[in-house]
């Protein structure tokens, strides 16, 4: 039995393993971790797989994963909304968070999931080069969003296994103007500002309206870490306002793994040791839209050509509710599968936005190479 305070630390050399080794690791985790067996206990997958005569036990390697159907937000909402919520979770939840979108998807997070999130928070600390006793100003989101709790897990992970003695100063947009947290945080001279991009912008707007210069208020800031939406077209403005070039972080209730850029504009490293990412190219998405009943084909991100854009599809080895070929609704573009300048071998992507409706599909066609 695991120690109650142990954190799931991924292998320290996993960040720079050759791609082939990473794929072997992912395949082993998928199969030996009995992820599909666990997933089939949730009504999100089980009933639908049986109706479609899908046999997860026949999946013997990574390639065969693609024989399983996609899962999307509609499946999620239907499964969550019908009957007992106990049959929605694959294994017991210790924490529930909800998606940011209007149609609320509730996400169960189990103990092993929390340990993994905390381990990946430590990986993020290392990736952004945090040093001993550095300080993070975190703009938390209101509960039940994932951005409500991540900063606390981050600092607890450091406390238990990170050893940097990080200091976390939480603030929230709700308390802007009702509490002096921006000024208090300034007194602690944070090196990192973390938050949803809209909240980071709201902080800047509030400070500017009060005649304060964000860059002057936080002179030691060197990492501006934004999640929730693409940095473009706000990147230049945020850089000017805070005096540091922002970096992008991928964080959602469904995928709370704090995947981030190692440097501004480098692209978000998708962790191949904890996820199996795929991409449905734009051409396939267009065909799906035009041909009723057409099921678009996805490529493993490691098989996709650099530069390809499309929908991010992800499989995780989660405990309480693994994601199995989950269509995120996010548009990404593969920056590169090549080894990054930072030495990490995990592919890098940019997030381009959401796939929401026909108009964004038009935009997609116009924008994509
Ligand atoms: Zn990198």
Short mmCIF file of C-alpha atoms and ligand atoms in Angstrom, two decimals:
data_model
loop_
_atom_site.label_atom_id
_atom_site.label_comp_id
_atom_site.label_asym_id
_atom_site.label_seq_id
_atom_site.Cartn_x
_atom_site.Cartn_y
_atom_site.Cartn_z
CA UNK A 1 0.00 0.00 0.00
CA UNK A 2 1.27 3.44 -0.87
CA UNK A 3 2.27 5.84 1.86
CA UNK A 4 -0.62 8.22 2.38
CA UNK A 5 1.62 11.19 1.63
CA UNK A 6 3.54 9.76 -1.30
CA UNK A 7 3.35 11.59 -4.58
CA UNK A 8 3.36 9.89 -7.96
CA UNK A 9 6.71 11.00 -9.28
CA UNK A 10 7.21 10.04 -12.88
CA UNK A 11 10.67 8.64 -13.70
CA UNK A 12 13.17 11.47 -13.53
CA UNK A 13 14.65 10.59 -16.91
CA UNK A 14 11.25 10.31 -18.64
CA UNK A 15 11.37 13.85 -19.92
CA UNK A 16 14.26 13.14 -22.25
CA UNK A 17 13.66 9.51 -23.24
CA UNK A 18 13.72 8.82 -26.99
CA UNK A 19 10.22 8.84 -28.52
CA UNK A 20 10.26 5.09 -29.10
CA UNK A 21 10.98 4.40 -25.45
CA UNK A 22 8.24 6.82 -24.41
CA UNK A 23 5.72 5.00 -26.59
CA UNK A 24 6.76 1.67 -25.06
CA UNK A 25 6.28 3.18 -21.63
CA UNK A 26 2.82 4.48 -22.54
CA UNK A 27 1.82 1.11 -23.99
CA UNK A 28 2.98 -0.66 -20.85
CA UNK A 29 1.06 1.72 -18.64
CA UNK A 30 -2.08 1.32 -20.73
CA UNK A 31 -1.97 -2.47 -20.71
CA UNK A 32 -0.33 -3.39 -17.40
CA UNK A 33 -2.27 -0.66 -15.63
CA UNK A 34 -5.50 -2.27 -16.90
CA UNK A 35 -6.71 1.18 -17.86
CA UNK A 36 -9.32 -0.03 -20.35
CA UNK A 37 -10.68 -2.59 -17.92
CA UNK A 38 -11.03 0.15 -15.33
CA UNK A 39 -12.63 2.53 -17.82
CA UNK A 40 -15.22 -0.08 -18.81
CA UNK A 41 -16.55 0.04 -15.25
CA UNK A 42 -17.75 3.58 -15.88
CA UNK A 43 -21.00 4.04 -17.73
CA UNK A 44 -19.20 6.71 -19.76
CA UNK A 45 -17.58 3.83 -21.63
CA UNK A 46 -18.95 0.46 -20.55
CA UNK A 47 -22.49 0.56 -21.88
CA UNK A 48 -21.54 2.28 -25.13
CA UNK A 49 -18.66 -0.11 -25.76
CA UNK A 50 -20.98 -3.07 -25.23
CA UNK A 51 -23.59 -1.61 -27.58
CA UNK A 52 -20.93 -1.05 -30.22
CA UNK A 53 -19.52 -4.52 -29.55
CA UNK A 54 -16.18 -3.01 -28.70
CA UNK A 55 -13.93 -5.35 -26.75
CA UNK A 56 -11.31 -3.40 -24.81
CA UNK A 57 -9.71 -6.70 -23.76
CA UNK A 58 -8.72 -7.21 -27.40
CA UNK A 59 -6.50 -4.13 -27.29
CA UNK A 60 -3.02 -5.65 -27.10
CA UNK A 61 -0.90 -2.74 -28.21
CA UNK A 62 -0.96 0.99 -28.66
CA UNK A 63 -2.03 0.83 -32.30
CA UNK A 64 -5.15 -1.16 -31.39
CA UNK A 65 -6.26 1.63 -29.08
CA UNK A 66 -7.53 3.34 -32.21
CA UNK A 67 -10.10 0.56 -32.62
CA UNK A 68 -11.97 2.09 -29.68
CA UNK A 69 -14.52 4.83 -30.38
CA UNK A 70 -14.00 8.45 -29.44
CA UNK A 71 -15.60 9.87 -26.35
CA UNK A 72 -16.77 13.46 -26.31
CA UNK A 73 -18.46 16.03 -24.10
CA UNK A 74 -21.93 14.87 -25.19
CA UNK A 75 -21.20 11.30 -24.09
CA UNK A 76 -19.87 12.71 -20.85
CA UNK A 77 -22.94 14.80 -20.11
CA UNK A 78 -25.31 11.97 -21.05
CA UNK A 79 -23.52 9.46 -18.79
CA UNK A 80 -23.23 11.95 -15.95
CA UNK A 81 -26.89 12.89 -16.19
CA UNK A 82 -28.42 9.44 -16.31
CA UNK A 83 -28.95 7.27 -13.26
CA UNK A 84 -26.48 6.77 -10.46
CA UNK A 85 -23.36 8.93 -10.38
CA UNK A 86 -21.65 6.04 -8.57
CA UNK A 87 -21.63 4.13 -11.85
CA UNK A 88 -20.09 7.12 -13.60
CA UNK A 89 -16.80 6.81 -11.73
CA UNK A 90 -14.45 3.92 -12.48
CA UNK A 91 -12.84 4.08 -9.05
CA UNK A 92 -13.62 6.13 -5.99
CA UNK A 93 -13.29 9.90 -6.24
CA UNK A 94 -11.62 12.00 -3.59
CA UNK A 95 -12.30 15.33 -5.25
CA UNK A 96 -14.77 16.64 -7.82
CA UNK A 97 -14.11 19.57 -10.12
CA UNK A 98 -16.19 20.96 -12.92
CA UNK A 99 -15.41 22.16 -16.41
CA UNK A 100 -15.46 25.83 -17.24
CA UNK A 101 -17.90 25.54 -20.12
CA UNK A 102 -21.60 26.28 -19.71
CA UNK A 103 -22.55 22.62 -19.97
CA UNK A 104 -20.99 21.45 -16.73
CA UNK A 105 -19.00 18.30 -16.94
CA UNK A 106 -18.13 17.02 -13.47
CA UNK A 107 -14.78 15.30 -13.18
CA UNK A 108 -13.95 12.78 -10.46
CA UNK A 109 -10.35 12.81 -9.27
CA UNK A 110 -9.09 9.81 -7.32
CA UNK A 111 -6.15 9.45 -4.95
CA UNK A 112 -3.78 8.16 -7.60
CA UNK A 113 -4.92 10.99 -9.88
CA UNK A 114 -4.10 13.54 -7.17
CA UNK A 115 -0.69 12.00 -6.62
CA UNK A 116 -0.01 12.20 -10.35
CA UNK A 117 -1.21 15.83 -10.56
CA UNK A 118 1.11 16.72 -7.69
CA UNK A 119 4.03 14.91 -9.30
CA UNK A 120 3.43 16.82 -12.50
CA UNK A 121 3.27 20.09 -10.55
CA UNK A 122 6.81 19.31 -9.38
CA UNK A 123 7.78 18.62 -12.98
CA UNK A 124 6.38 22.06 -13.86
CA UNK A 125 8.41 23.69 -11.07
CA UNK A 126 11.55 22.20 -12.57
CA UNK A 127 10.57 23.07 -16.12
CA UNK A 128 10.06 26.76 -15.40
CA UNK A 129 13.28 26.79 -13.40
CA UNK A 130 11.92 27.60 -9.96
CA UNK A 131 14.60 28.02 -7.35
CA UNK A 132 14.63 27.69 -3.57
CA UNK A 133 12.16 29.87 -1.65
CA UNK A 134 10.71 31.43 -4.78
CA UNK A 135 7.22 32.83 -4.69
CA UNK A 136 4.18 32.21 -6.86
CA UNK A 137 1.28 34.62 -7.12
CA UNK A 138 -1.61 32.37 -8.16
CA UNK A 139 -4.92 33.81 -9.33
CA UNK A 140 -7.26 31.03 -8.28
CA UNK A 141 -10.53 30.40 -10.05
CA UNK A 142 -13.77 30.06 -8.11
CA UNK A 143 -14.77 26.54 -7.10
CA UNK A 144 -15.67 24.14 -8.60
CA UNK A 145 -13.19 24.93 -11.38
CA UNK A 146 -9.84 23.14 -11.48
CA UNK A 147 -7.97 26.43 -11.16
CA UNK A 148 -9.43 26.74 -7.68
CA UNK A 149 -7.35 23.97 -6.15
CA UNK A 150 -4.24 23.47 -8.29
CA UNK A 151 -2.10 26.11 -6.50
CA UNK A 152 -2.62 24.38 -3.16
CA UNK A 153 -1.69 20.97 -4.54
CA UNK A 154 1.34 22.56 -6.16
CA UNK A 155 2.65 23.98 -2.90
CA UNK A 156 1.79 20.80 -0.96
CA UNK A 157 3.60 18.71 -3.56
CA UNK A 158 6.66 20.89 -3.06
CA UNK A 159 6.29 20.57 0.70
CA UNK A 160 6.13 16.77 0.58
CA UNK A 161 8.57 15.98 -2.21
CA UNK A 162 9.85 19.09 -4.01
CA UNK A 163 12.06 20.64 -1.38
CA UNK A 164 12.12 24.12 -2.88
CA UNK A 165 10.19 25.73 -0.02
CA UNK A 166 7.99 27.53 -2.48
CA UNK A 167 5.67 30.21 -1.19
CA UNK A 168 2.19 30.50 -2.69
CA UNK A 169 0.15 33.69 -2.54
CA UNK A 170 -3.40 33.14 -3.75
CA UNK A 171 -5.63 35.89 -5.07
CA UNK A 172 -8.84 35.85 -7.05
CA UNK A 173 -10.65 38.10 -9.49
CA UNK A 174 -13.71 37.96 -7.21
CA UNK A 175 -11.70 39.68 -4.50
CA UNK A 176 -10.14 42.34 -6.74
CA UNK A 177 -11.10 45.69 -5.22
CA UNK A 178 -12.39 44.00 -2.07
CA UNK A 179 -9.07 42.86 -0.71
CA UNK A 180 -5.53 44.15 -1.15
CA UNK A 181 -4.05 40.88 -2.42
CA UNK A 182 -2.36 42.44 -5.49
CA UNK A 183 -0.52 44.91 -3.27
CA UNK A 184 0.24 42.37 -0.55
CA UNK A 185 1.66 40.01 -3.17
CA UNK A 186 3.79 42.88 -4.52
CA UNK A 187 5.44 43.09 -1.08
CA UNK A 188 6.46 39.42 -1.44
CA UNK A 189 8.04 40.11 -4.87
CA UNK A 190 6.77 36.96 -6.65
CA UNK A 191 8.85 35.39 -9.43
CA UNK A 192 5.84 33.61 -10.95
CA UNK A 193 2.33 34.76 -11.81
CA UNK A 194 -0.04 31.92 -12.62
CA UNK A 195 -3.66 32.18 -13.70
CA UNK A 196 -6.35 31.87 -16.32
CA UNK A 197 -5.46 34.27 -19.11
CA UNK A 198 -8.69 36.24 -18.59
CA UNK A 199 -7.93 36.60 -14.88
CA UNK A 200 -4.35 37.70 -15.57
CA UNK A 201 -5.77 40.31 -17.96
CA UNK A 202 -8.34 41.37 -15.33
CA UNK A 203 -5.56 41.88 -12.79
CA UNK A 204 -3.63 44.02 -15.29
CA UNK A 205 -6.74 46.04 -16.17
CA UNK A 206 -7.56 46.68 -12.49
CA UNK A 207 -4.01 47.78 -11.72
CA UNK A 208 -3.82 50.03 -14.77
CA UNK A 209 -7.22 51.60 -13.94
CA UNK A 210 -5.80 52.44 -10.52
CA UNK A 211 -2.79 54.10 -12.16
CA UNK A 212 -0.42 51.26 -11.26
CA UNK A 213 2.09 49.64 -13.59
CA UNK A 214 1.95 45.84 -13.26
CA UNK A 215 5.58 45.43 -14.35
CA UNK A 216 6.72 47.95 -11.74
CA UNK A 217 4.55 46.38 -9.04
CA UNK A 218 6.05 42.93 -9.66
CA UNK A 219 9.65 43.71 -10.67
CA UNK A 220 11.00 40.19 -10.00
CA UNK A 221 8.41 38.47 -12.17
CA UNK A 222 10.12 36.24 -14.71
CA UNK A 223 7.48 33.57 -15.40
CA UNK A 224 3.98 34.55 -16.48
CA UNK A 225 2.11 31.27 -16.80
CA UNK A 226 -1.34 31.46 -18.39
CA UNK A 227 -3.91 28.73 -19.00
CA UNK A 228 -7.48 28.50 -20.28
CA UNK A 229 -7.15 30.00 -23.77
CA UNK A 230 -4.53 30.58 -26.46
CA UNK A 231 -2.02 33.32 -25.68
CA UNK A 232 -2.56 34.87 -29.07
CA UNK A 233 -3.56 37.62 -29.60
CA UNK A 234 -2.88 38.75 -26.02
CA UNK A 235 0.76 37.68 -25.85
CA UNK A 236 2.28 41.01 -26.90
CA UNK A 237 0.02 43.02 -24.59
CA UNK A 238 0.68 40.80 -21.59
CA UNK A 239 4.42 40.94 -22.27
CA UNK A 240 4.26 44.74 -22.30
CA UNK A 241 2.08 44.94 -19.17
CA UNK A 242 4.05 42.53 -16.98
CA UNK A 243 7.47 42.96 -18.50
CA UNK A 244 7.87 39.24 -19.14
CA UNK A 245 6.93 37.09 -22.11
CA UNK A 246 4.03 34.80 -21.11
CA UNK A 247 4.15 31.05 -21.44
CA UNK A 248 1.19 28.83 -22.17
CA UNK A 249 -0.12 26.10 -19.89
CA UNK A 250 -2.72 23.48 -20.81
CA UNK A 251 -5.01 22.85 -17.87
CA UNK A 252 -8.59 21.63 -17.89
CA UNK A 253 -10.82 19.86 -15.40
CA UNK A 254 -10.67 16.73 -17.55
CA UNK A 255 -6.89 16.91 -18.01
CA UNK A 256 -5.41 18.65 -14.95
CA UNK A 257 -1.79 17.80 -15.76
CA UNK A 258 -0.28 21.31 -16.00
CA UNK A 259 1.32 20.66 -19.38
CA UNK A 260 3.21 23.80 -20.30
CA UNK A 261 5.76 25.50 -22.53
CA UNK A 262 9.36 25.33 -21.41
CA UNK A 263 9.98 28.78 -22.91
CA UNK A 264 7.82 31.48 -24.48
CA UNK A 265 6.57 30.30 -27.87
CA UNK A 266 8.31 26.91 -27.71
CA UNK A 267 5.03 25.02 -27.68
CA UNK A 268 3.39 23.06 -24.88
CA UNK A 269 5.14 19.76 -24.12
CA UNK A 270 2.54 16.98 -24.21
CA UNK A 271 3.70 14.40 -21.66
CA UNK A 272 3.86 11.07 -23.44
CA UNK A 273 4.56 9.16 -20.24
CA UNK A 274 1.19 10.07 -18.74
CA UNK A 275 -1.02 10.60 -21.80
CA UNK A 276 -1.49 9.19 -25.28
CA UNK A 277 -2.20 12.20 -27.47
CA UNK A 278 -3.81 12.02 -30.90
CA UNK A 279 -4.87 14.67 -33.38
CA UNK A 280 -7.82 14.66 -35.79
CA UNK A 281 -6.49 16.71 -38.71
CA UNK A 282 -8.59 19.63 -39.91
CA UNK A 283 -9.30 17.91 -43.23
CA UNK A 284 -10.90 15.01 -41.34
CA UNK A 285 -12.94 17.39 -39.19
CA UNK A 286 -14.23 19.10 -42.32
CA UNK A 287 -15.18 15.77 -43.83
CA UNK A 288 -17.01 14.84 -40.63
CA UNK A 289 -18.97 18.05 -40.90
CA UNK A 290 -19.83 17.51 -44.55
CA UNK A 291 -20.57 13.79 -44.61
CA UNK A 292 -23.27 12.63 -42.17
CA UNK A 293 -22.12 9.69 -40.08
CA UNK A 294 -18.48 9.99 -41.14
CA UNK A 295 -16.07 9.10 -38.37
CA UNK A 296 -12.90 11.17 -38.70
CA UNK A 297 -9.55 9.45 -38.44
CA UNK A 298 -7.02 10.50 -35.86
CA UNK A 299 -3.25 10.25 -35.95
CA UNK A 300 -1.11 9.54 -32.94
CA UNK A 301 0.70 12.81 -32.37
CA UNK A 302 3.96 10.94 -32.79
CA UNK A 303 2.88 9.89 -36.30
CA UNK A 304 1.56 13.30 -37.37
CA UNK A 305 3.62 15.61 -39.56
CA UNK A 306 4.97 18.71 -37.86
CA UNK A 307 2.68 21.67 -38.51
CA UNK A 308 -0.53 19.66 -38.74
CA UNK A 309 -3.52 21.26 -37.01
CA UNK A 310 -6.68 19.67 -35.71
CA UNK A 311 -8.58 18.50 -32.66
CA UNK A 312 -6.69 17.29 -29.61
CA UNK A 313 -7.75 13.78 -28.61
CA UNK A 314 -6.29 12.31 -25.45
CA UNK A 315 -6.11 9.05 -23.54
CA UNK A 316 -4.93 9.02 -19.94
CA UNK A 317 -4.12 6.33 -17.42
CA UNK A 318 -6.40 7.99 -14.87
CA UNK A 319 -7.81 6.21 -11.86
CA UNK A 320 -11.21 7.65 -11.07
CA UNK A 321 -12.17 8.24 -14.69
CA UNK A 322 -9.53 7.56 -17.36
CA UNK A 323 -9.95 9.52 -20.56
CA UNK A 324 -10.13 7.13 -23.48
CA UNK A 325 -9.73 8.80 -26.86
CA UNK A 326 -11.43 11.87 -25.44
CA UNK A 327 -12.16 14.61 -27.96
CA UNK A 328 -11.16 17.72 -26.07
CA UNK A 329 -12.84 20.21 -28.39
CA UNK A 330 -9.53 22.10 -28.44
CA UNK A 331 -7.74 22.91 -31.66
CA UNK A 332 -4.01 22.37 -31.52
CA UNK A 333 -1.16 22.56 -33.96
CA UNK A 334 1.85 20.29 -33.73
CA UNK A 335 4.91 22.51 -33.47
CA UNK A 336 7.48 19.73 -33.50
CA UNK A 337 8.12 16.12 -32.59
CA UNK A 338 11.83 16.79 -32.58
CA UNK A 339 13.85 17.15 -29.41
CA UNK A 340 13.31 20.61 -27.95
CA UNK A 341 16.11 23.06 -27.26
CA UNK A 342 15.44 22.33 -23.57
CA UNK A 343 16.39 18.68 -24.13
CA UNK A 344 12.88 17.30 -23.61
CA UNK A 345 11.70 14.81 -26.20
CA UNK A 346 7.93 15.15 -25.69
CA UNK A 347 6.15 16.67 -28.71
CA UNK A 348 5.18 20.33 -28.58
CA UNK A 349 1.91 21.92 -29.64
CA UNK A 350 0.27 25.30 -29.71
CA UNK A 351 -3.35 25.62 -28.67
CA UNK A 352 -5.26 27.48 -31.37
CA UNK A 353 -8.69 27.72 -29.74
CA UNK A 354 -11.96 25.86 -29.33
CA UNK A 355 -13.92 23.91 -31.89
CA UNK A 356 -17.39 25.11 -31.06
CA UNK A 357 -19.55 25.73 -34.04
CA UNK A 358 -19.68 26.19 -37.78
CA UNK A 359 -18.21 29.65 -37.68
CA UNK A 360 -15.08 28.48 -35.92
CA UNK A 361 -14.84 25.66 -38.45
CA UNK A 362 -14.80 28.29 -41.21
CA UNK A 363 -12.10 30.13 -39.35
CA UNK A 364 -10.19 26.91 -39.00
CA UNK A 365 -10.22 26.25 -42.71
CA UNK A 366 -8.97 29.75 -43.40
CA UNK A 367 -6.23 29.66 -40.79
CA UNK A 368 -4.75 26.24 -41.21
CA UNK A 369 -1.82 25.66 -43.51
ZN1 LIG B 1 11.19 22.36 -24.31
#
